[in-house]
mmCIF file of C-alpha atoms in Angstrom:
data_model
loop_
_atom_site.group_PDB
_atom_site.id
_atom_site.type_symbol
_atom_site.label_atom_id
_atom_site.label_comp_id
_atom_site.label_asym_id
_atom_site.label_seq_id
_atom_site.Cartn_x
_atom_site.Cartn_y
_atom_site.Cartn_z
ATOM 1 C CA UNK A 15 59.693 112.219 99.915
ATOM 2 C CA UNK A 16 63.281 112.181 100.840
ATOM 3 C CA UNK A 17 65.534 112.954 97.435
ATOM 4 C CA UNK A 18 68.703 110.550 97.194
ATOM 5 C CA UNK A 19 72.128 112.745 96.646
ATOM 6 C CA UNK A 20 73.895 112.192 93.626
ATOM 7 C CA UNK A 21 76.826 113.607 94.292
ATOM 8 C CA UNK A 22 77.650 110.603 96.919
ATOM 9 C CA UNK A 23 78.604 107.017 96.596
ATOM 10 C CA UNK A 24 77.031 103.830 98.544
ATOM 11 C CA UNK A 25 79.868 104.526 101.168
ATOM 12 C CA UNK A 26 79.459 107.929 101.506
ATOM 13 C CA UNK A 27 82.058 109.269 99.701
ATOM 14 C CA UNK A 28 81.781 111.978 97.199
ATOM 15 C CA UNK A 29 81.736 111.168 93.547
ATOM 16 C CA UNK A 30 80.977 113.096 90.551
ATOM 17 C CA UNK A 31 78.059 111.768 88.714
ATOM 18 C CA UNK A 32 77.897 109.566 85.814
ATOM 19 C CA UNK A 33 76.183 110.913 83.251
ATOM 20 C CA UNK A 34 77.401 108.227 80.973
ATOM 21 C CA UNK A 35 73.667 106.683 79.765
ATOM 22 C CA UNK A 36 71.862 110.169 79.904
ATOM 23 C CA UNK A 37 70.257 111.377 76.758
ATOM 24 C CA UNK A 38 71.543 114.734 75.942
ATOM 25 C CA UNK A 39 68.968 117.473 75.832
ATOM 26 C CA UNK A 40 68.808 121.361 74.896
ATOM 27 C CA UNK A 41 69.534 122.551 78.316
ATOM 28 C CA UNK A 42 69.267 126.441 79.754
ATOM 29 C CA UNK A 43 70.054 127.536 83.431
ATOM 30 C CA UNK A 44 69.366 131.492 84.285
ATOM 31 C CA UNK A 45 70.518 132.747 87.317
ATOM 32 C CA UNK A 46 69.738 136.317 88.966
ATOM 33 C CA UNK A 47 71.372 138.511 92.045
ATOM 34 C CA UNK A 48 71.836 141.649 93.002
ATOM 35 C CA UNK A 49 74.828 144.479 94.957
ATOM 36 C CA UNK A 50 73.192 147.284 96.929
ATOM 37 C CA UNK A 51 75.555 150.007 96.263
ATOM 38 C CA UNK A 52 75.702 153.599 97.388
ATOM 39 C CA UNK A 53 74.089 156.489 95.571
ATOM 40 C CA UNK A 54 78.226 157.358 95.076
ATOM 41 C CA UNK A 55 78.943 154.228 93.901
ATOM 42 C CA UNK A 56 75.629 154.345 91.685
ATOM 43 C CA UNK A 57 76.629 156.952 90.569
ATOM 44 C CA UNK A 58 80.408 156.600 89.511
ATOM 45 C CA UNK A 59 79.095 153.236 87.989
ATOM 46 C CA UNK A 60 76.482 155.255 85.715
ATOM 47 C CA UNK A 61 78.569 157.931 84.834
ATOM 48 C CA UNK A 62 81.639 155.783 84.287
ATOM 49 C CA UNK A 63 84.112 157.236 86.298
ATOM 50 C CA UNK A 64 84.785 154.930 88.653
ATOM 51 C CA UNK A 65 88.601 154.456 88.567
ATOM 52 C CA UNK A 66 89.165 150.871 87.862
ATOM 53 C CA UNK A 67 87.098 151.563 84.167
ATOM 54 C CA UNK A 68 83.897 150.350 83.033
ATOM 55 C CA UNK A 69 82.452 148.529 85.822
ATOM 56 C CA UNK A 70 79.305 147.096 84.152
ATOM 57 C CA UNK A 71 82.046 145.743 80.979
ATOM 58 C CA UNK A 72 84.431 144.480 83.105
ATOM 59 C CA UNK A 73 82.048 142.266 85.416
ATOM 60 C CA UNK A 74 80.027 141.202 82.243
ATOM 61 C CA UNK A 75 83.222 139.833 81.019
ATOM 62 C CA UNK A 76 84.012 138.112 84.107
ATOM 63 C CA UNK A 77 81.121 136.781 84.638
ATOM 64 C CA UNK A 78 81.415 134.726 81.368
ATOM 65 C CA UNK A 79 84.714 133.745 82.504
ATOM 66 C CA UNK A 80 82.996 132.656 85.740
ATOM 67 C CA UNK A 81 80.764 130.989 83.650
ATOM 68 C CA UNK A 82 83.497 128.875 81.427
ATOM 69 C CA UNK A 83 85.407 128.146 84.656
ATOM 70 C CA UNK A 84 82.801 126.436 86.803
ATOM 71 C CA UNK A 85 84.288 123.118 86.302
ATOM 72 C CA UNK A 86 87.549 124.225 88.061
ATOM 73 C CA UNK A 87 86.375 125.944 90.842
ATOM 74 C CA UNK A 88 83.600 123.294 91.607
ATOM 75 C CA UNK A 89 85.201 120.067 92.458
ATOM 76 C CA UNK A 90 82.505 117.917 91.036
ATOM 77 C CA UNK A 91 80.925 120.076 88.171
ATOM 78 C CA UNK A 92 81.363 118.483 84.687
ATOM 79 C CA UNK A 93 83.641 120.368 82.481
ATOM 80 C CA UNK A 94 81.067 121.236 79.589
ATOM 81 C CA UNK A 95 80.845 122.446 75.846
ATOM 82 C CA UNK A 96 78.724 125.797 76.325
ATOM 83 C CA UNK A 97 76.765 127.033 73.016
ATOM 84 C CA UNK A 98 76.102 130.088 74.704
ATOM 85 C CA UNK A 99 76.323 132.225 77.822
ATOM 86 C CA UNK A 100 75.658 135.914 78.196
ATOM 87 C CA UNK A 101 75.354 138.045 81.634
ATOM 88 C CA UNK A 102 73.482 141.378 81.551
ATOM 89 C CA UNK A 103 72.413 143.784 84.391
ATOM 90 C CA UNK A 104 68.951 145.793 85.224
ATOM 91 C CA UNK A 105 70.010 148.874 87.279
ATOM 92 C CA UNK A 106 67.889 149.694 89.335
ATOM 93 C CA UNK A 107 69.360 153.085 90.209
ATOM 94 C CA UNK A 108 66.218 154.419 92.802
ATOM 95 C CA UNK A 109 66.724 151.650 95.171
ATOM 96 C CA UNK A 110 70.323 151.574 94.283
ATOM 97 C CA UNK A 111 70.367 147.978 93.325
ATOM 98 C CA UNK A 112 72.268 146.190 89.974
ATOM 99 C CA UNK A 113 70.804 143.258 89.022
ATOM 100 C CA UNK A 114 73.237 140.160 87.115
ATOM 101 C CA UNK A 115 71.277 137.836 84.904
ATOM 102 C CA UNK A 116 73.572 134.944 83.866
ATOM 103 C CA UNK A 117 72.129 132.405 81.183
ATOM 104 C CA UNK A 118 74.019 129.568 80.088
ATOM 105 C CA UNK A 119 73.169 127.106 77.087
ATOM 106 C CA UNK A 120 73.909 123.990 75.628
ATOM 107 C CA UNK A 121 73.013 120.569 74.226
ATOM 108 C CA UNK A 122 73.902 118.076 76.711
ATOM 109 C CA UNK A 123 74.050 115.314 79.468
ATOM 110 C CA UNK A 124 73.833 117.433 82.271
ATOM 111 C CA UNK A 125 72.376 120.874 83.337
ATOM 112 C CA UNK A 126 73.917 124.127 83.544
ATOM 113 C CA UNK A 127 72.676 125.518 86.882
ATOM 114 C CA UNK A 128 76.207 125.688 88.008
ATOM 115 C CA UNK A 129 77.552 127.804 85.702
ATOM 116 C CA UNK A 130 74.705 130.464 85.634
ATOM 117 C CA UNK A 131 75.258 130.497 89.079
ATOM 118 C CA UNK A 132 78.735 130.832 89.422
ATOM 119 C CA UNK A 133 78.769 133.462 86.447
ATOM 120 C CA UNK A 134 75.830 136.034 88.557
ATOM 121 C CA UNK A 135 78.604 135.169 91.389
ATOM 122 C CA UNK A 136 81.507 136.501 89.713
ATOM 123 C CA UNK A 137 80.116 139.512 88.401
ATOM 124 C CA UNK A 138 78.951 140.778 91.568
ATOM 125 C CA UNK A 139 82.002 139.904 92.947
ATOM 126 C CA UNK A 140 83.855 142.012 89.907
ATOM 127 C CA UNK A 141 81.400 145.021 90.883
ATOM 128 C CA UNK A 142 82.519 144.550 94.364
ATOM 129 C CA UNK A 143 86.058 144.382 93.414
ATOM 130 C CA UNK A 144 85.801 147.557 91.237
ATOM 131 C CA UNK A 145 84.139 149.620 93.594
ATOM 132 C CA UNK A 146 85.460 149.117 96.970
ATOM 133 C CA UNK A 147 87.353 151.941 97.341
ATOM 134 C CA UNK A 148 84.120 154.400 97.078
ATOM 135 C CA UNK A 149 81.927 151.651 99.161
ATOM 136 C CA UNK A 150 82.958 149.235 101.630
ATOM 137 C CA UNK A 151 79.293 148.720 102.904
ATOM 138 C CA UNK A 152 78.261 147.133 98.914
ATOM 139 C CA UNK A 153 76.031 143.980 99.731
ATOM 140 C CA UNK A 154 75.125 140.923 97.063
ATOM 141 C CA UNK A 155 72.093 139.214 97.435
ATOM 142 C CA UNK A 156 69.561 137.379 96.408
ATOM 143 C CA UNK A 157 71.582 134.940 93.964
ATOM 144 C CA UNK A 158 69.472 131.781 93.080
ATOM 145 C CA UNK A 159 68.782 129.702 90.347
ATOM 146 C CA UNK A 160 65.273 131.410 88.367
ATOM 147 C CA UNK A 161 64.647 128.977 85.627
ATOM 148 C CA UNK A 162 66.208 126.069 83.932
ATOM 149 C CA UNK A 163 64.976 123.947 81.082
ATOM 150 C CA UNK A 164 65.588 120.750 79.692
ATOM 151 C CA UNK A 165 66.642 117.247 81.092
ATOM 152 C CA UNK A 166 65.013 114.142 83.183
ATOM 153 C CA UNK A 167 63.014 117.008 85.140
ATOM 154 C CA UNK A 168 61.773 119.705 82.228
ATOM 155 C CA UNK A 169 61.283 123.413 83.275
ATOM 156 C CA UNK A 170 61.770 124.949 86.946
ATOM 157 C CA UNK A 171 61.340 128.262 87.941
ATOM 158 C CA UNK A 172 61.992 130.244 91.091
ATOM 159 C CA UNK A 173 61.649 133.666 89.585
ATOM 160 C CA UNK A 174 58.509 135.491 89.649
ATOM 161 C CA UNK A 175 59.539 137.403 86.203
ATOM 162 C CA UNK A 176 59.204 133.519 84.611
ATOM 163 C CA UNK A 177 56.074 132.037 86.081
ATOM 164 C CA UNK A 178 53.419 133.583 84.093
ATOM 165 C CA UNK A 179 55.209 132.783 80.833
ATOM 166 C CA UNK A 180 55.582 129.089 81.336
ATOM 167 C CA UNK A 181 52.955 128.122 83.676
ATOM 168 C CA UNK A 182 55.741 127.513 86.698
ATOM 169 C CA UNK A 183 55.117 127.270 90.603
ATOM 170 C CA UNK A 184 57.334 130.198 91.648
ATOM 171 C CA UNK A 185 57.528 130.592 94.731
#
């Protein structure tokens, strides 16, 4: 079955969607990637001296601003009233690995993918930023959309960690 884009009108032409008639709904996105660092890097991150400051702090923080500024750095996102939206990190210092969990909340007309998304983004880009000048060979991966809840289409997870706990077809 072929899915009809929303995000285009009858001529083609792209449109943000109407959300006018939808019922609003609790609605949670979560979001995961990682940056490969060094064992340097690693390092300087876990000890804190890295010399741009706390690297972990920092990206959390921009990663929530990420998070609240989805709507003006993607032209067609909704500008929305967030209840709640926290990013956190699993190091996962033997494979040298740090791992951004965004999750965004709120009661709404339309989902929050976007903005858990865009705030796992952001923070790897802030690690990136942060840590340059120790490693220039840093790689982000992996960033994709694990669970959301709520809306027209219920629960959908892509995320391994989630798919025991609500019965989801991860893939």
């Amino acid at each position: 079955m072929i899915e009809k884009l929303t995000h285009f009108d009858s001529k083609g032409q792209a449109i943000m969607v109407d959300v006018t008639a939808k019922a609003e709904t609790e609605r949670t996105a979560i979001a995961k990637g990682r940056i490969r660092v060094s064992p340097d890097t690693m390092r300087a991150i876990l000890e804190g001296t890295a010399k741009k400051g706390d690297v972990l702090g920092v990206a959390r923080v921009a990663g929530i601003m990420g998070v609240k500024r989805t709507s003006d750095l993607i032209p067609m996102c909704h500008p929305l009233m967030l209840t709640n939206c926290a990013v956190d990190f699993n190091v996962l210092e033997e494979a040298c690995e740090i791992e951004a969990v965004c999750t965004a909340r709120l009661t709404g007309k339309t989902g929050v993918e976007m903005e858990a998304l865009t705030g796992v983004s952001v923070a790897l880009l802030t690690i990136y930023d942060m840590c340059k000048a120790i490693d220039k060979r840093m790689e982000i991966t992996g960033i994709h959309l694990a669970k959301k809840t709520g809306g027209k289409s219920g629960v959908f997870v892509n995320d391994p960690e989630f798919s025991k706990e609500d019965g989801g077809d991860a893939r």
